[in-house]
Amino acid sequence: MESLTLREILRQPHTWREAAQRAADAAPQTGDLLARSGAELVLFTGCGSSYYLAIAAAGFFQEVTGLAARAVPSSELILSAGTYLPRNRPAALVAFSRSGTTTETVTACRLHREAGRGPVIGVTCHPGSDLEQLADIAITLPGADDQSVVMTSSFSSMLLAAFMVAATLGDSDALRSELAALPAQLERDLEALRSRGETLGADRQWSQFVFLGIGPFLGVAYEAMLKLKEMTQVPCEAYSPLDFRHGPISIVGKGTMAVLLDSDRAAAHERSVLEDIRRLGGDGLMLSEAVGQGHSEMARSLLYLPVVQCLAYYRAIAEGRDPDRPQHLSRVVVLGEPLA
Ligand code: F1P
């Protein structure tokens, strides 16, 4: 029987259509809410994959809208808020949670509201969830509510929704049009992206993977690492490309595969890091070779996802593991005791 995880990876053109439409519908009122709130900072939060989603979303959001934005793990917002929230400054909170019930994320949103710090915008896949009920505005994507343990279509669909809101608030018609057309683009490219991920994942000469991504791409690089870690436990790490030279490069050897989620902004410098890795006996590739040219960085960051999801999936199969039953993991982490 076909794996649930693979089925949910391959349904992303469909879930992206729902995400683009629902986010486009919600964007105007989201912009009004942020403007009325006087928020001087937009915090993006989540746990695990949803935190990595927050990193990518916050990075592009700030670049496209010009509003100050940063990503913080939900648990840090609860236990170390002062590190991220400037004293008494109004801040909006954008929370990502596929389940809408993860303890830390729901708690962070509740505390943000109770403190009157500013509005809560929830992005979830679970209608009627705690997060949806707590949020001032909720963007809910039921079509992307992955039933698999690991997040795949939920991750990319919630990220696409965040990008669509950013493009709308940033008043970028070009970006909005590109994102609206992305589900059809993915439908056309899906088999090639799947196949590229399969080739990479099924090749067991690679004993360790390094995912490299600059700026907002680092969030997607972390997610690529987490997918592979969750489904296979194969050694894998993620870094900002040039920072990899400052110590972590010591791990490079014959079986190292560096997957560069390459950008436009630093392309030449990123390629130079791959050359260093090859000189040290490893190998490397640029994911834009699979995804093709002519896309914005935002769109490319989304099109990279099916490739790295399939890389992890097919490596799990090659290792004789069941991607639908990842070791030690549950679909949602709900803590027994309240954090605050
Ligand atoms: C987030 C999360 C995932 C993790 C696993 C368990 O859940 O921690 O990051 O990969 O699937 O759930 P959510 O808050 O997005 O529902």
Tab-separated table of C-alpha atoms and ligand atoms in Angstrom:
chain	number	residue	atom	x	y	z
A	1	MET	CA	0.000	0.000	0.000
A	2	GLU	CA	1.354	3.459	-0.857
A	3	SER	CA	2.789	5.334	2.094
A	4	LEU	CA	0.622	8.027	3.711
A	5	THR	CA	3.664	10.298	3.863
A	6	LEU	CA	4.365	9.965	0.128
A	7	ARG	CA	0.709	10.522	-0.694
A	8	GLU	CA	0.731	13.742	1.320
A	9	ILE	CA	3.965	14.920	-0.351
A	10	LEU	CA	2.445	14.347	-3.771
A	11	ARG	CA	-0.806	16.151	-2.978
A	12	GLN	CA	0.928	19.506	-2.490
A	13	PRO	CA	-0.299	21.118	-5.758
A	14	HIS	CA	-3.832	20.644	-4.395
A	15	THR	CA	-3.084	21.900	-0.871
A	16	TRP	CA	-1.142	24.877	-2.272
A	17	ARG	CA	-4.244	25.938	-4.225
A	18	GLU	CA	-6.305	26.048	-1.018
A	19	ALA	CA	-3.497	27.862	0.857
A	20	ALA	CA	-2.997	30.542	-1.788
A	21	GLN	CA	-6.708	31.253	-2.010
A	22	ARG	CA	-7.446	31.313	1.726
A	23	ALA	CA	-4.422	33.484	2.450
A	24	ALA	CA	-5.323	35.915	-0.321
A	25	ASP	CA	-8.807	36.177	1.193
A	26	ALA	CA	-7.444	36.784	4.711
A	27	ALA	CA	-4.607	39.152	3.768
A	28	PRO	CA	-6.505	42.481	3.648
A	29	GLN	CA	-8.029	42.086	7.122
A	30	THR	CA	-4.664	40.857	8.434
A	31	GLY	CA	-3.027	44.021	7.154
A	32	ASP	CA	-5.742	46.167	8.741
A	33	LEU	CA	-5.303	44.374	12.073
A	34	LEU	CA	-1.522	44.898	12.051
A	35	ALA	CA	-1.878	48.559	11.102
A	36	ARG	CA	-4.462	49.231	13.820
A	37	SER	CA	-2.376	47.426	16.437
A	38	GLY	CA	0.607	49.741	16.040
A	39	ALA	CA	2.826	46.659	16.279
A	40	GLU	CA	6.493	47.636	16.008
A	41	LEU	CA	7.591	44.017	15.683
A	42	VAL	CA	6.003	40.898	14.208
A	43	LEU	CA	7.077	37.717	15.996
A	44	PHE	CA	6.672	34.405	14.164
A	45	THR	CA	6.539	31.278	16.282
A	46	GLY	CA	5.979	27.522	16.296
A	47	CYS	CA	7.595	24.238	17.448
A	48	GLY	CA	9.819	21.849	15.516
A	49	SER	CA	8.992	22.022	11.817
A	50	SER	CA	6.599	24.859	12.563
A	51	TYR	CA	9.437	26.877	14.125
A	52	TYR	CA	11.577	26.329	11.032
A	53	LEU	CA	8.560	27.456	9.013
A	54	ALA	CA	8.507	30.588	11.177
A	55	ILE	CA	12.155	31.327	10.317
A	56	ALA	CA	11.479	31.232	6.577
A	57	ALA	CA	8.236	33.188	6.926
A	58	ALA	CA	9.744	35.900	9.160
A	59	GLY	CA	12.723	36.409	6.863
A	60	PHE	CA	10.754	36.950	3.677
A	61	PHE	CA	8.004	38.839	5.554
A	62	GLN	CA	10.483	41.475	6.768
A	63	GLU	CA	12.157	41.733	3.360
A	64	VAL	CA	8.870	42.147	1.493
A	65	THR	CA	6.913	44.335	3.936
A	66	GLY	CA	9.722	46.311	5.591
A	67	LEU	CA	8.173	45.529	9.004
A	68	ALA	CA	10.538	44.226	11.708
A	69	ALA	CA	10.042	40.477	12.044
A	70	ARG	CA	11.805	37.606	13.761
A	71	ALA	CA	11.216	33.928	14.507
A	72	VAL	CA	11.264	32.447	18.002
A	73	PRO	CA	10.513	28.905	19.236
A	74	SER	CA	7.213	28.940	21.152
A	75	SER	CA	8.842	27.533	24.287
A	76	GLU	CA	11.319	30.434	24.313
A	77	LEU	CA	8.489	32.959	24.147
A	78	ILE	CA	7.036	31.413	27.294
A	79	LEU	CA	10.207	30.842	29.300
A	80	SER	CA	12.462	33.647	28.071
A	81	ALA	CA	10.127	36.282	26.626
A	82	GLY	CA	12.360	39.205	27.586
A	83	THR	CA	15.020	37.945	25.218
A	84	TYR	CA	12.740	38.552	22.251
A	85	LEU	CA	10.030	41.024	23.294
A	86	PRO	CA	11.410	44.550	23.887
A	87	ARG	CA	9.934	45.812	27.187
A	88	ASN	CA	6.422	47.276	26.797
A	89	ARG	CA	6.662	47.497	22.998
A	90	PRO	CA	3.603	46.427	20.981
A	91	ALA	CA	4.207	43.268	19.001
A	92	ALA	CA	2.038	41.045	16.827
A	93	LEU	CA	2.392	37.273	17.094
A	94	VAL	CA	2.021	34.965	14.083
A	95	ALA	CA	1.782	31.351	15.266
A	96	PHE	CA	2.089	28.266	13.039
A	97	SER	CA	0.746	24.919	14.168
A	98	ARG	CA	-0.539	22.105	11.971
A	99	SER	CA	-2.505	20.623	14.878
A	100	GLY	CA	-3.351	23.925	16.541
A	101	THR	CA	-2.992	22.100	19.874
A	102	THR	CA	0.778	21.973	20.561
A	103	THR	CA	1.130	23.020	24.198
A	104	GLU	CA	3.945	25.548	23.808
A	105	THR	CA	2.411	27.301	20.817
A	106	VAL	CA	-1.061	27.566	22.322
A	107	THR	CA	0.409	28.746	25.638
A	108	ALA	CA	2.589	31.387	23.943
A	109	CYS	CA	-0.477	32.752	22.147
A	110	ARG	CA	-2.572	32.758	25.321
A	111	LEU	CA	0.123	34.629	27.272
A	112	HIS	CA	0.562	37.128	24.421
A	113	ARG	CA	-3.149	37.933	24.534
A	114	GLU	CA	-3.316	38.048	28.357
A	115	ALA	CA	-0.396	40.497	28.398
A	116	GLY	CA	-2.176	42.695	25.860
A	117	ARG	CA	1.031	42.787	23.786
A	118	GLY	CA	-0.818	42.827	20.489
A	119	PRO	CA	-2.806	40.701	18.034
A	120	VAL	CA	-2.415	36.952	17.485
A	121	ILE	CA	-2.593	35.622	13.943
A	122	GLY	CA	-2.917	31.846	13.795
A	123	VAL	CA	-2.002	29.644	10.812
A	124	THR	CA	-3.185	26.068	11.287
A	125	CYS	CA	-4.555	23.044	9.448
A	126	HIS	CA	-7.017	22.012	12.169
A	127	PRO	CA	-10.425	23.694	12.136
A	128	GLY	CA	-11.821	24.333	15.607
A	129	SER	CA	-8.399	23.940	17.258
A	130	ASP	CA	-7.282	25.887	20.326
A	131	LEU	CA	-5.053	28.056	18.137
A	132	GLU	CA	-7.853	28.883	15.749
A	133	GLN	CA	-10.059	29.874	18.674
A	134	LEU	CA	-7.333	31.949	20.375
A	135	ALA	CA	-6.348	33.917	17.289
A	136	ASP	CA	-7.710	37.326	16.359
A	137	ILE	CA	-7.418	36.152	12.764
A	138	ALA	CA	-6.931	32.489	11.823
A	139	ILE	CA	-5.904	31.166	8.412
A	140	THR	CA	-7.036	27.543	8.483
A	141	LEU	CA	-6.010	25.048	5.813
A	142	PRO	CA	-7.943	21.813	6.419
A	143	GLY	CA	-6.838	20.315	3.098
A	144	ALA	CA	-3.229	20.312	4.334
A	145	ASP	CA	-3.892	18.618	7.689
A	146	ASP	CA	-1.288	15.856	7.178
A	147	GLN	CA	-2.279	12.698	9.006
A	148	SER	CA	1.326	11.470	8.841
A	149	VAL	CA	3.515	12.153	11.843
A	150	VAL	CA	6.041	14.208	9.918
A	151	MET	CA	4.849	17.487	8.422
A	152	THR	CA	4.985	17.780	4.621
A	153	SER	CA	2.061	19.422	2.790
A	154	SER	CA	1.106	21.214	6.006
A	155	PHE	CA	4.545	22.838	6.182
A	156	SER	CA	4.674	24.059	2.585
A	157	SER	CA	1.011	25.125	2.510
A	158	MET	CA	1.259	27.184	5.709
A	159	LEU	CA	4.465	28.753	4.363
A	160	LEU	CA	2.788	29.610	1.071
A	161	ALA	CA	-0.071	31.194	3.032
A	162	ALA	CA	2.408	33.323	4.995
A	163	PHE	CA	4.144	34.387	1.775
A	164	MET	CA	0.829	35.368	0.188
A	165	VAL	CA	-0.012	37.567	3.190
A	166	ALA	CA	3.471	39.141	3.035
A	167	ALA	CA	3.171	39.793	-0.706
A	168	THR	CA	-0.220	41.426	-0.158
A	169	LEU	CA	0.946	43.573	2.764
A	170	GLY	CA	4.067	44.457	0.768
A	171	ASP	CA	1.808	45.461	-2.089
A	172	SER	CA	3.747	43.332	-4.559
A	173	ASP	CA	1.411	42.351	-7.398
A	174	ALA	CA	4.235	40.476	-9.122
A	175	LEU	CA	4.855	38.260	-6.097
A	176	ARG	CA	1.141	37.760	-5.477
A	177	SER	CA	0.639	36.636	-9.071
A	178	GLU	CA	3.645	34.322	-8.955
A	179	LEU	CA	2.449	32.706	-5.725
A	180	ALA	CA	-1.099	32.326	-7.074
A	181	ALA	CA	0.347	30.513	-10.102
A	182	LEU	CA	2.670	28.311	-8.035
A	183	PRO	CA	0.252	25.387	-7.459
A	184	ALA	CA	-0.032	24.892	-11.240
A	185	GLN	CA	3.756	25.268	-11.556
A	186	LEU	CA	4.245	22.563	-8.943
A	187	GLU	CA	1.752	20.287	-10.703
A	188	ARG	CA	3.884	20.552	-13.858
A	189	ASP	CA	7.188	20.046	-12.045
A	190	LEU	CA	6.185	17.560	-9.339
A	191	GLU	CA	7.381	14.355	-10.991
A	192	ALA	CA	10.805	15.862	-11.808
A	193	LEU	CA	11.155	17.157	-8.244
A	194	ARG	CA	10.069	13.803	-6.803
A	195	SER	CA	12.501	11.950	-9.022
A	196	ARG	CA	15.402	14.242	-8.053
A	197	GLY	CA	14.655	13.670	-4.382
A	198	GLU	CA	14.434	9.912	-4.936
A	199	THR	CA	17.807	9.809	-6.721
A	200	LEU	CA	19.468	11.708	-3.890
A	201	GLY	CA	17.736	9.803	-1.098
A	202	ALA	CA	18.150	6.303	-2.515
A	203	ASP	CA	21.908	6.726	-3.042
A	204	ARG	CA	23.397	5.211	0.096
A	205	GLN	CA	26.955	6.297	-0.723
A	206	TRP	CA	26.007	9.484	1.192
A	207	SER	CA	26.592	8.746	4.885
A	208	GLN	CA	25.831	12.300	6.022
A	209	PHE	CA	23.990	15.340	4.682
A	210	VAL	CA	24.541	19.053	5.184
A	211	PHE	CA	21.768	21.444	4.166
A	212	LEU	CA	22.842	25.013	3.508
A	213	GLY	CA	20.581	28.038	3.220
A	214	ILE	CA	21.134	31.787	3.592
A	215	GLY	CA	18.672	34.254	5.150
A	216	PRO	CA	15.104	32.899	4.963
A	217	PHE	CA	16.400	29.791	3.149
A	218	LEU	CA	17.980	28.698	6.441
A	219	GLY	CA	14.494	27.892	7.754
A	220	VAL	CA	13.922	25.562	4.810
A	221	ALA	CA	17.415	24.064	5.279
A	222	TYR	CA	16.566	23.301	8.924
A	223	GLU	CA	13.304	21.698	7.770
A	224	ALA	CA	15.166	19.558	5.213
A	225	MET	CA	17.457	18.404	8.021
A	226	LEU	CA	14.535	17.644	10.333
A	227	LYS	CA	12.671	15.609	7.673
A	228	LEU	CA	15.758	13.418	7.125
A	229	LYS	CA	16.436	13.144	10.870
A	230	GLU	CA	12.826	12.258	11.722
A	231	MET	CA	12.431	9.617	9.000
A	232	THR	CA	15.919	8.041	8.987
A	233	GLN	CA	18.242	9.220	11.822
A	234	VAL	CA	20.961	9.539	9.129
A	235	PRO	CA	23.484	12.169	10.373
A	236	CYS	CA	22.435	15.557	8.999
A	237	GLU	CA	22.956	19.218	9.881
A	238	ALA	CA	21.961	22.624	8.569
A	239	TYR	CA	23.888	25.905	8.421
A	240	SER	CA	24.098	29.300	6.843
A	241	PRO	CA	26.424	28.592	3.877
A	242	LEU	CA	29.525	30.673	4.627
A	243	ASP	CA	29.270	29.965	8.338
A	244	PHE	CA	29.798	26.288	7.549
A	245	ARG	CA	33.489	27.112	7.004
A	246	HIS	CA	33.838	28.286	10.615
A	247	GLY	CA	34.239	24.872	12.234
A	248	PRO	CA	31.438	22.559	11.031
A	249	ILE	CA	33.346	21.969	7.760
A	250	SER	CA	35.578	19.669	9.824
A	251	ILE	CA	32.965	16.892	9.354
A	252	VAL	CA	33.367	16.797	5.533
A	253	GLY	CA	34.594	13.511	4.113
A	254	LYS	CA	34.015	11.003	1.339
A	255	GLY	CA	30.387	10.313	2.143
A	256	THR	CA	29.317	13.914	2.714
A	257	MET	CA	26.569	15.352	0.506
A	258	ALA	CA	26.021	19.103	0.826
A	259	VAL	CA	22.602	20.193	-0.445
A	260	LEU	CA	22.636	23.912	-1.126
A	261	LEU	CA	19.230	25.587	-1.114
A	262	ASP	CA	20.766	28.281	-3.244
A	263	SER	CA	19.631	31.862	-3.412
A	264	ASP	CA	20.064	34.686	-5.916
A	265	ARG	CA	21.398	37.113	-3.324
A	266	ALA	CA	24.632	35.195	-2.549
A	267	ALA	CA	24.895	32.677	-5.394
A	268	ALA	CA	28.607	33.102	-6.171
A	269	HIS	CA	29.631	32.894	-2.511
A	270	GLU	CA	27.417	29.858	-1.958
A	271	ARG	CA	28.987	28.091	-4.947
A	272	SER	CA	32.420	28.792	-3.484
A	273	VAL	CA	31.456	26.911	-0.311
A	274	LEU	CA	30.408	23.903	-2.413
A	275	GLU	CA	33.817	24.020	-4.140
A	276	ASP	CA	35.525	23.918	-0.734
A	277	ILE	CA	33.414	20.916	0.268
A	278	ARG	CA	34.336	19.101	-2.942
A	279	ARG	CA	38.028	19.905	-2.382
A	280	LEU	CA	37.761	18.211	1.028
A	281	GLY	CA	36.384	14.980	-0.429
A	282	GLY	CA	32.683	15.614	-0.089
A	283	ASP	CA	30.174	16.399	-2.827
A	284	GLY	CA	27.524	19.037	-3.229
A	285	LEU	CA	24.683	20.230	-5.395
A	286	MET	CA	22.553	23.307	-5.946
A	287	LEU	CA	18.830	22.655	-5.661
A	288	SER	CA	18.066	25.386	-8.213
A	289	GLU	CA	19.338	22.883	-10.822
A	290	ALA	CA	16.313	20.737	-9.989
A	291	VAL	CA	13.834	23.560	-9.613
A	292	GLY	CA	14.862	25.671	-12.586
A	293	GLN	CA	15.459	29.361	-13.098
A	294	GLY	CA	13.064	32.279	-13.441
A	295	HIS	CA	11.449	31.949	-10.016
A	296	SER	CA	11.609	34.517	-7.214
A	297	GLU	CA	13.554	33.430	-4.141
A	298	MET	CA	10.266	33.088	-2.249
A	299	ALA	CA	8.839	30.743	-4.880
A	300	ARG	CA	12.082	28.762	-5.086
A	301	SER	CA	12.154	28.234	-1.334
A	302	LEU	CA	8.754	26.536	-1.694
A	303	LEU	CA	9.690	24.468	-4.758
A	304	TYR	CA	12.766	23.148	-2.897
A	305	LEU	CA	10.481	21.460	-0.347
A	306	PRO	CA	9.135	18.489	-2.366
A	307	VAL	CA	12.726	17.616	-3.327
A	308	VAL	CA	14.036	17.514	0.242
A	309	GLN	CA	10.874	15.809	1.502
A	310	CYS	CA	11.327	13.077	-1.123
A	311	LEU	CA	15.057	12.854	-0.323
A	312	ALA	CA	14.149	11.993	3.263
A	313	TYR	CA	11.285	9.690	2.270
A	314	TYR	CA	13.320	7.599	-0.186
A	315	ARG	CA	16.296	7.402	2.151
A	316	ALA	CA	13.963	5.976	4.779
A	317	ILE	CA	12.785	3.368	2.278
A	318	ALA	CA	16.406	2.593	1.308
A	319	GLU	CA	17.191	2.097	5.009
A	320	GLY	CA	14.270	-0.294	5.393
A	321	ARG	CA	12.411	2.120	7.668
A	322	ASP	CA	8.716	3.072	7.668
A	323	PRO	CA	8.357	6.843	7.039
A	324	ASP	CA	4.809	6.657	8.382
A	325	ARG	CA	6.116	5.440	11.769
A	326	PRO	CA	9.166	7.585	12.592
A	327	GLN	CA	11.132	6.517	15.669
A	328	HIS	CA	10.138	8.124	19.016
A	329	LEU	CA	7.775	10.654	17.393
A	330	SER	CA	4.096	11.470	17.777
A	331	ARG	CA	1.977	13.623	15.490
A	332	VAL	CA	1.448	16.246	18.189
A	333	VAL	CA	3.402	17.030	21.366
A	334	VAL	CA	0.996	17.903	24.192
A	335	LEU	CA	2.742	18.343	27.556
A	336	GLY	CA	1.317	16.906	30.768
A	337	GLU	CA	1.969	20.004	32.817
A	338	PRO	CA	1.255	23.665	32.035
A	339	LEU	CA	4.308	25.794	31.256
A	340	ALA	CA	2.734	28.939	32.602
B	1	F1P	C1	4.726	20.563	15.437
B	1	F1P	C2	5.492	19.236	15.627
B	1	F1P	C3	6.305	18.959	14.394
B	1	F1P	C4	7.035	17.652	14.489
B	1	F1P	C5	6.067	16.523	14.782
B	1	F1P	C6	5.270	16.852	16.022
B	1	F1P	O1	3.409	20.375	15.528
B	1	F1P	O2	6.329	19.369	16.738
B	1	F1P	O3	7.246	19.985	14.227
B	1	F1P	O4	7.697	17.428	13.265
B	1	F1P	O5	5.218	16.378	13.674
B	1	F1P	O6	4.625	18.147	15.859
B	1	F1P	P1	2.348	21.520	15.199
B	1	F1P	O7	2.405	22.527	16.328
B	1	F1P	O8	2.736	22.144	13.891
B	1	F1P	O9	1.060	20.764	15.158
